[in-house]
Tab-separated table of C-alpha atoms in Angstrom:
chain	number	residue	atom	x	y	z
N	1	MET	CA	-46.742	-16.936	-108.633
N	2	ALA	CA	-45.235	-13.804	-107.439
N	3	GLY	CA	-46.153	-11.862	-110.590
N	4	SER	CA	-50.232	-13.180	-110.292
N	5	LYS	CA	-49.627	-12.138	-106.506
N	6	SER	CA	-48.880	-8.614	-107.169
N	7	VAL	CA	-51.059	-8.200	-109.428
N	8	VAL	CA	-54.016	-9.020	-107.521
N	9	ILE	CA	-52.466	-6.746	-104.574
N	10	ALA	CA	-52.989	-3.906	-106.701
N	11	ALA	CA	-55.982	-4.131	-107.690
N	12	LEU	CA	-57.125	-5.047	-104.572
N	13	ILE	CA	-56.119	-1.797	-102.433
N	14	ALA	CA	-57.330	0.438	-106.005
N	15	ASN	CA	-60.844	-1.438	-105.599
N	16	GLY	CA	-61.611	-1.404	-102.448
N	17	ALA	CA	-60.615	2.683	-102.577
N	18	ILE	CA	-62.794	3.202	-105.401
N	19	ALA	CA	-65.759	1.286	-103.974
N	20	ILE	CA	-65.727	3.752	-100.922
N	21	LEU	CA	-65.834	6.463	-103.571
N	22	LYS	CA	-68.337	5.224	-105.569
N	23	PHE	CA	-70.909	4.419	-102.348
N	24	PHE	CA	-70.208	8.158	-101.195
N	25	GLY	CA	-70.709	9.330	-104.607
N	26	PHE	CA	-74.401	7.209	-104.693
N	27	LEU	CA	-75.192	8.902	-101.245
N	28	LEU	CA	-74.689	12.195	-102.185
N	29	THR	CA	-76.323	12.302	-105.802
N	30	GLY	CA	-78.316	9.114	-105.498
N	31	SER	CA	-77.069	8.660	-109.185
N	32	ALA	CA	-78.405	4.474	-110.173
N	33	ALA	CA	-75.164	4.295	-112.255
N	34	MET	CA	-73.428	5.064	-109.333
N	35	LEU	CA	-74.740	2.638	-107.319
N	36	SER	CA	-74.317	-0.345	-109.795
N	37	GLU	CA	-70.731	1.080	-109.838
N	38	THR	CA	-70.618	0.563	-106.591
N	39	TYR	CA	-71.901	-3.056	-106.729
N	40	HIS	CA	-69.141	-3.762	-109.394
N	41	SER	CA	-66.467	-2.337	-106.971
N	42	ILE	CA	-67.564	-4.248	-104.040
N	43	SER	CA	-67.595	-7.070	-106.080
N	44	ASP	CA	-63.686	-6.567	-107.739
N	45	THR	CA	-63.014	-6.305	-103.774
N	46	GLY	CA	-64.199	-9.196	-103.054
N	47	ASN	CA	-62.889	-10.752	-105.766
N	48	GLN	CA	-59.049	-10.070	-104.781
N	49	VAL	CA	-59.603	-11.279	-101.761
N	50	PHE	CA	-60.785	-14.574	-102.719
N	51	LEU	CA	-57.490	-14.515	-105.307
N	52	LEU	CA	-55.269	-13.841	-102.641
N	53	ILE	CA	-57.106	-16.869	-100.583
N	54	GLY	CA	-56.475	-19.437	-103.518
N	55	ILE	CA	-52.871	-18.190	-104.189
N	56	ARG	CA	-52.165	-18.737	-100.423
N	57	PHE	CA	-53.882	-22.060	-100.271
N	58	SER	CA	-52.262	-23.294	-103.465
N	59	GLU	CA	-48.893	-22.825	-101.914
N	60	ARG	CA	-49.080	-25.576	-99.669
N	61	GLU	CA	-46.667	-28.058	-99.894
N	62	ARG	CA	-48.074	-31.410	-101.298
N	63	ASP	CA	-49.030	-34.125	-98.806
N	64	ARG	CA	-50.700	-38.074	-98.992
N	65	ARG	CA	-53.902	-36.337	-99.621
N	66	HIS	CA	-53.006	-34.260	-102.267
N	67	PRO	CA	-49.679	-35.844	-103.735
N	68	PHE	CA	-49.677	-33.307	-106.776
N	69	GLY	CA	-50.085	-30.255	-104.590
N	70	TYR	CA	-53.241	-27.699	-103.916
N	71	GLY	CA	-52.408	-25.793	-107.116
N	72	LYS	CA	-56.183	-25.914	-108.314
N	73	ALA	CA	-57.383	-24.310	-105.376
N	74	GLN	CA	-56.585	-21.471	-107.467
N	75	PHE	CA	-59.077	-22.552	-109.955
N	76	PHE	CA	-61.871	-23.172	-107.596
N	77	TYR	CA	-61.452	-19.867	-105.931
N	78	SER	CA	-61.400	-18.153	-109.442
N	79	PHE	CA	-64.524	-20.246	-109.701
N	80	LEU	CA	-66.491	-18.889	-106.544
N	81	VAL	CA	-65.171	-15.469	-107.947
N	82	SER	CA	-67.371	-15.628	-111.490
N	83	VAL	CA	-70.532	-17.002	-109.932
N	84	PHE	CA	-70.834	-15.631	-106.418
N	85	LEU	CA	-69.391	-12.480	-106.808
N	86	PHE	CA	-69.558	-11.187	-110.181
N	87	GLY	CA	-73.176	-13.094	-110.996
N	88	ILE	CA	-74.499	-11.525	-107.454
N	89	ALA	CA	-73.056	-8.314	-108.209
N	90	GLY	CA	-73.894	-8.297	-112.104
N	91	TRP	CA	-77.874	-9.418	-111.092
N	92	GLU	CA	-78.359	-6.508	-108.438
N	93	SER	CA	-76.847	-3.977	-110.618
N	94	ALA	CA	-79.425	-5.084	-113.632
N	95	LYS	CA	-82.185	-5.347	-110.995
N	96	HIS	CA	-81.539	-1.822	-109.462
N	97	GLY	CA	-81.448	-0.227	-113.257
N	98	TRP	CA	-84.564	-2.220	-113.914
N	99	ASN	CA	-86.704	-0.845	-110.903
N	100	GLU	CA	-85.129	2.762	-111.592
N	101	LEU	CA	-86.162	1.999	-115.343
N	102	THR	CA	-89.655	0.780	-114.281
N	103	ALA	CA	-90.737	2.233	-111.138
N	104	GLY	CA	-89.591	5.876	-112.520
N	105	GLY	CA	-86.807	6.651	-110.354
N	106	HIS	CA	-88.719	5.119	-107.276
N	107	GLY	CA	-86.554	1.883	-106.636
N	108	GLY	CA	-84.557	3.111	-104.023
N	109	GLY	CA	-82.354	5.731	-105.812
N	110	GLY	CA	-83.390	9.211	-106.239
N	111	HIS	CA	-83.073	12.176	-108.138
N	112	ALA	CA	-80.104	14.926	-107.647
N	113	GLY	CA	-80.685	17.085	-104.785
N	114	GLU	CA	-83.346	14.524	-103.292
N	115	ALA	CA	-82.786	12.079	-99.860
N	116	VAL	CA	-81.166	8.703	-100.656
N	117	GLU	CA	-83.178	5.591	-99.211
N	118	PHE	CA	-80.142	2.885	-98.896
N	119	LEU	CA	-81.099	-0.166	-96.976
N	120	PHE	CA	-82.312	1.054	-93.662
N	121	PHE	CA	-81.132	4.665	-93.807
N	122	SER	CA	-82.212	8.051	-95.545
N	123	PHE	CA	-79.363	10.628	-96.381
N	124	GLN	CA	-80.240	14.087	-97.518
N	125	PRO	CA	-77.063	15.700	-99.788
N	126	PRO	CA	-76.102	18.716	-98.808
N	127	ALA	CA	-78.033	21.944	-100.646
N	128	TRP	CA	-74.983	23.814	-101.866
N	129	LEU	CA	-73.354	20.296	-103.135
N	130	ASP	CA	-73.063	20.109	-107.057
N	131	PRO	CA	-74.336	16.157	-107.794
N	132	LEU	CA	-72.956	16.305	-111.353
N	133	TRP	CA	-69.448	17.017	-110.548
N	134	VAL	CA	-69.381	14.485	-107.799
N	135	ASN	CA	-70.206	11.774	-109.710
N	136	TYR	CA	-67.583	13.140	-112.462
N	137	THR	CA	-64.799	13.779	-109.819
N	138	VAL	CA	-65.410	10.057	-108.520
N	139	LEU	CA	-65.762	8.136	-112.063
N	140	LEU	CA	-63.057	9.878	-113.217
N	141	GLY	CA	-60.756	9.213	-109.951
N	142	ALA	CA	-61.921	5.578	-110.185
N	143	PHE	CA	-60.505	5.531	-114.006
N	144	VAL	CA	-57.073	6.735	-113.011
N	145	PHE	CA	-57.423	3.492	-110.132
N	146	GLU	CA	-58.563	1.358	-112.477
N	147	THR	CA	-55.876	1.892	-115.553
N	148	TYR	CA	-52.828	1.477	-112.533
N	149	ALA	CA	-54.348	-1.973	-111.700
N	150	LEU	CA	-55.007	-2.642	-115.660
N	151	VAL	CA	-51.202	-1.676	-116.720
N	152	LYS	CA	-50.133	-4.321	-113.647
N	153	ALA	CA	-52.317	-7.114	-114.940
N	154	ARG	CA	-51.598	-6.177	-118.613
N	155	ALA	CA	-47.600	-6.401	-117.924
N	156	GLU	CA	-47.767	-9.607	-116.183
N	157	MET	CA	-50.282	-11.426	-118.946
N	158	LYS	CA	-48.008	-9.813	-121.566
N	159	ARG	CA	-44.712	-11.596	-120.052
N	160	GLN	CA	-46.874	-14.863	-120.153
N	161	ILE	CA	-47.849	-14.382	-123.820
N	162	ASP	CA	-44.221	-13.666	-124.816
N	163	ARG	CA	-42.644	-16.637	-122.920
N	164	ASN	CA	-45.388	-18.691	-124.760
N	165	ASP	CA	-44.694	-17.375	-127.816
N	166	TRP	CA	-48.787	-16.870	-128.077
N	167	SER	CA	-50.103	-14.493	-130.668
N	168	GLY	CA	-52.336	-12.198	-128.562
N	169	TYR	CA	-55.038	-11.628	-125.880
N	170	ARG	CA	-57.363	-13.812	-127.330
N	171	GLU	CA	-54.994	-16.760	-127.475
N	172	ALA	CA	-53.869	-16.174	-123.867
N	173	PHE	CA	-57.563	-16.075	-122.806
N	174	ARG	CA	-58.065	-19.912	-124.196
N	175	LYS	CA	-54.603	-21.256	-123.344
N	176	THR	CA	-53.294	-19.479	-120.124
N	177	SER	CA	-53.666	-21.699	-117.046
N	178	ASP	CA	-52.939	-18.554	-114.886
N	179	VAL	CA	-56.731	-17.610	-114.059
N	180	THR	CA	-55.491	-15.294	-111.229
N	181	THR	CA	-53.908	-13.111	-113.800
N	182	LEU	CA	-56.642	-13.736	-116.215
N	183	THR	CA	-59.322	-12.578	-113.896
N	184	ALA	CA	-57.738	-9.499	-112.693
N	185	LEU	CA	-56.580	-8.399	-116.315
N	186	THR	CA	-60.468	-8.902	-117.460
N	187	GLU	CA	-61.825	-7.832	-114.347
N	188	ASP	CA	-59.914	-4.395	-114.649
N	189	ALA	CA	-60.858	-3.960	-118.153
N	190	ILE	CA	-64.430	-4.670	-117.327
N	191	ALA	CA	-64.272	-2.025	-114.994
N	192	LEU	CA	-63.180	0.535	-116.811
N	193	ALA	CA	-65.609	-0.192	-119.484
N	194	GLY	CA	-68.459	0.096	-116.631
N	195	ILE	CA	-66.789	3.738	-115.569
N	196	VAL	CA	-67.204	4.482	-119.084
N	197	ILE	CA	-70.641	3.472	-119.313
N	198	ALA	CA	-71.472	5.419	-116.289
N	199	LEU	CA	-69.966	8.804	-117.361
N	200	VAL	CA	-71.776	8.623	-120.482
N	201	GLY	CA	-74.800	7.945	-118.905
N	202	LEU	CA	-74.169	10.843	-116.735
N	203	PHE	CA	-73.131	13.319	-119.798
N	204	LEU	CA	-76.303	12.524	-121.330
N	205	GLU	CA	-78.954	12.815	-118.512
N	206	GLN	CA	-76.950	16.174	-117.992
N	207	GLN	CA	-77.530	17.411	-121.487
N	208	THR	CA	-81.208	16.306	-121.960
N	209	GLY	CA	-82.242	16.084	-118.493
N	210	ASN	CA	-83.725	12.639	-118.971
N	211	PRO	CA	-82.554	10.802	-116.087
N	212	PHE	CA	-83.662	7.588	-118.320
N	213	PHE	CA	-79.808	7.577	-119.534
N	214	ASP	CA	-78.465	7.053	-115.972
N	215	ARG	CA	-80.876	4.310	-115.100
N	216	ILE	CA	-80.245	2.276	-118.912
N	217	SER	CA	-76.403	2.597	-117.738
N	218	ALA	CA	-77.068	0.726	-114.782
N	219	LEU	CA	-79.076	-1.973	-116.166
N	220	LEU	CA	-75.938	-2.278	-119.045
N	221	ILE	CA	-73.974	-2.425	-116.358
N	222	GLY	CA	-75.352	-5.206	-114.697
N	223	ILE	CA	-75.640	-7.043	-117.965
N	224	MET	CA	-71.771	-6.643	-118.412
N	225	LEU	CA	-71.172	-7.996	-115.605
N	226	MET	CA	-73.536	-11.265	-115.915
N	227	GLY	CA	-71.622	-11.740	-119.343
N	228	PHE	CA	-68.134	-11.523	-117.533
N	229	ALA	CA	-69.540	-14.326	-114.996
N	230	LEU	CA	-70.205	-16.386	-117.746
N	231	ALA	CA	-67.015	-16.388	-119.643
N	232	LEU	CA	-64.823	-16.414	-116.431
N	233	ALA	CA	-67.026	-19.230	-114.691
N	234	TRP	CA	-66.586	-21.401	-118.631
N	235	GLU	CA	-62.778	-20.838	-118.576
N	236	ASN	CA	-62.110	-22.029	-114.968
N	237	LYS	CA	-64.490	-25.310	-115.872
N	238	ARG	CA	-62.273	-26.703	-118.072
N	239	LEU	CA	-59.208	-26.622	-115.869
N	240	LEU	CA	-61.238	-27.932	-112.810
N	241	LEU	CA	-62.316	-30.587	-114.809
N	242	GLY	CA	-58.397	-31.209	-115.760
N	243	GLU	CA	-58.021	-29.786	-119.331
N	244	SER	CA	-55.229	-31.032	-121.263
N	245	LEU	CA	-52.531	-28.712	-122.821
N	246	PRO	CA	-53.756	-27.430	-126.048
N	247	THR	CA	-53.751	-29.682	-129.605
N	248	ASP	CA	-51.073	-27.312	-130.996
N	249	GLU	CA	-48.771	-27.668	-127.436
N	250	GLU	CA	-49.609	-31.456	-127.252
N	251	GLN	CA	-48.330	-32.306	-130.846
N	252	ARG	CA	-45.001	-30.231	-129.988
N	253	LEU	CA	-44.338	-32.773	-127.225
N	254	ARG	CA	-45.487	-35.267	-129.404
N	255	ASP	CA	-43.180	-34.252	-132.433
N	256	VAL	CA	-40.389	-34.156	-129.525
N	257	VAL	CA	-40.815	-38.004	-128.848
N	258	MET	CA	-40.422	-39.348	-132.316
N	259	GLN	CA	-37.279	-37.249	-132.963
N	260	ASN	CA	-36.053	-39.731	-131.096
N	261	GLY	CA	-34.262	-42.320	-133.269
N	262	ASN	CA	-35.076	-45.181	-130.412
N	263	VAL	CA	-39.009	-44.571	-130.024
N	264	ASP	CA	-40.879	-46.792	-132.525
N	265	GLU	CA	-44.588	-45.919	-132.050
N	266	ILE	CA	-46.828	-43.541	-129.577
N	267	ILE	CA	-49.072	-45.815	-128.017
N	268	GLY	CA	-50.815	-43.391	-125.633
N	269	PHE	CA	-50.298	-39.634	-124.726
N	270	ARG	CA	-52.249	-37.453	-122.047
N	271	THR	CA	-51.257	-34.133	-120.124
N	272	VAL	CA	-53.118	-32.662	-117.661
N	273	TYR	CA	-53.148	-29.140	-115.529
N	274	PHE	CA	-52.723	-29.870	-112.064
N	275	GLY	CA	-52.158	-25.859	-111.289
N	276	PRO	CA	-51.361	-22.325	-112.679
N	277	ASN	CA	-48.727	-23.342	-115.380
N	278	GLU	CA	-48.020	-26.499	-113.875
N	279	VAL	CA	-48.425	-29.703	-116.396
N	280	LEU	CA	-48.129	-33.230	-115.714
N	281	VAL	CA	-47.603	-35.566	-119.197
N	282	PHE	CA	-48.306	-39.500	-119.127
N	283	ALA	CA	-46.682	-41.330	-122.157
N	284	ASP	CA	-47.041	-45.000	-123.257
N	285	LEU	CA	-43.984	-45.383	-125.927
N	286	ARG	CA	-43.144	-48.537	-127.490
N	287	PHE	CA	-39.329	-48.591	-127.819
N	288	ASP	CA	-36.724	-50.086	-130.593
N	289	PRO	CA	-37.053	-53.793	-128.839
N	290	ALA	CA	-33.007	-53.888	-129.398
N	291	LEU	CA	-32.616	-51.716	-126.304
N	292	ASP	CA	-31.598	-53.157	-123.006
N	293	THR	CA	-32.892	-51.695	-119.729
N	294	GLU	CA	-30.231	-49.597	-118.880
N	295	SER	CA	-30.170	-47.636	-122.580
N	296	MET	CA	-34.356	-47.578	-121.913
N	297	ASP	CA	-33.923	-45.730	-118.771
N	298	ALA	CA	-31.391	-43.254	-120.129
N	299	GLU	CA	-33.475	-42.847	-122.886
N	300	ILE	CA	-36.481	-42.285	-121.062
N	301	THR	CA	-34.667	-39.562	-118.842
N	302	ALA	CA	-33.239	-37.618	-122.382
N	303	LEU	CA	-37.217	-37.259	-123.342
N	304	GLU	CA	-38.316	-36.447	-119.971
N	305	SER	CA	-35.833	-33.484	-120.182
N	306	ALA	CA	-36.677	-32.812	-123.976
N	307	MET	CA	-40.235	-32.377	-122.962
N	308	GLN	CA	-39.400	-29.872	-120.324
N	309	ASP	CA	-37.107	-27.988	-122.381
N	310	THR	CA	-39.778	-27.559	-124.712
N	311	ASN	CA	-42.537	-26.657	-122.516
N	312	ASP	CA	-41.188	-24.909	-119.332
N	313	ASP	CA	-45.004	-25.479	-117.295
N	314	ILE	CA	-44.236	-29.456	-117.605
N	315	ARG	CA	-43.273	-30.276	-113.470
N	316	LYS	CA	-43.621	-34.479	-113.736
N	317	VAL	CA	-43.125	-36.847	-116.911
N	318	TYR	CA	-44.430	-40.416	-116.315
N	319	VAL	CA	-43.397	-42.397	-119.370
N	320	GLU	CA	-44.422	-45.766	-119.267
N	321	PRO	CA	-42.712	-48.444	-122.053
N	322	GLU	CA	-45.032	-51.036	-123.989
N	323	LEU	CA	-44.112	-54.612	-125.384
């Protein structure tokens, strides 16, 4: 939990500063791609706020109404991030880029050196300012901040990959229950990709004199954000609905049970996530009929310990002896 929180706080500070820089860059230059990147960074900042709320809420002690605690709060708030923040930011970015393309630059942005209209006010950049270098400076500064946040998130995810003996990031994306770190890591990677797209668009506009490249960059950034929103929402949905451990992880636990010589058969076996890195196990087992009550109780205790040793995420094991 501490590792996830430090990742989120680092990203919050970085993205807040970047959003302000990009917005001023847009006001000074009227770049469509820069406005899309502003939407992107605002959504990233809001993302971190929601994730921190989820972490704080999930730390509440269990009570009568929530006997297994509030761990799923992180799944819920991460889902909100994907649907509302990234979805809205992606849509606004894509819409702005499309309007700029179809309206010939009269969709709310402008050309370098012209007055920039945004919401209810108009801003006239100073004549001496070179818009191109403003954009380059802001985006390169943002790249440095995002790289710092990405390094922090990657280190935490790498720790989890090593801990669980996963093959790499692809397997971690499918199997992790730490949606907070997953969201931060993916968000930072997408942010860096967005900065690169914006830089390429600005460079091509400079070389060709055609604003089409800046505007298509804004559209691409929006589409990329919406695609990420869908992927993240899907990952959170599986955990909100009560997903079990992956098949191979569950099979390892079954093997541990059957290695016990006093277990004759597994009648039923179920696992479920009730929070990040928190798993419940329910096992209906047929034991050797020769076992007395005291011996069976000792075997159940041994099985619980063996399964928890096999998977550190297991918080509670319920074993039901079957006749």
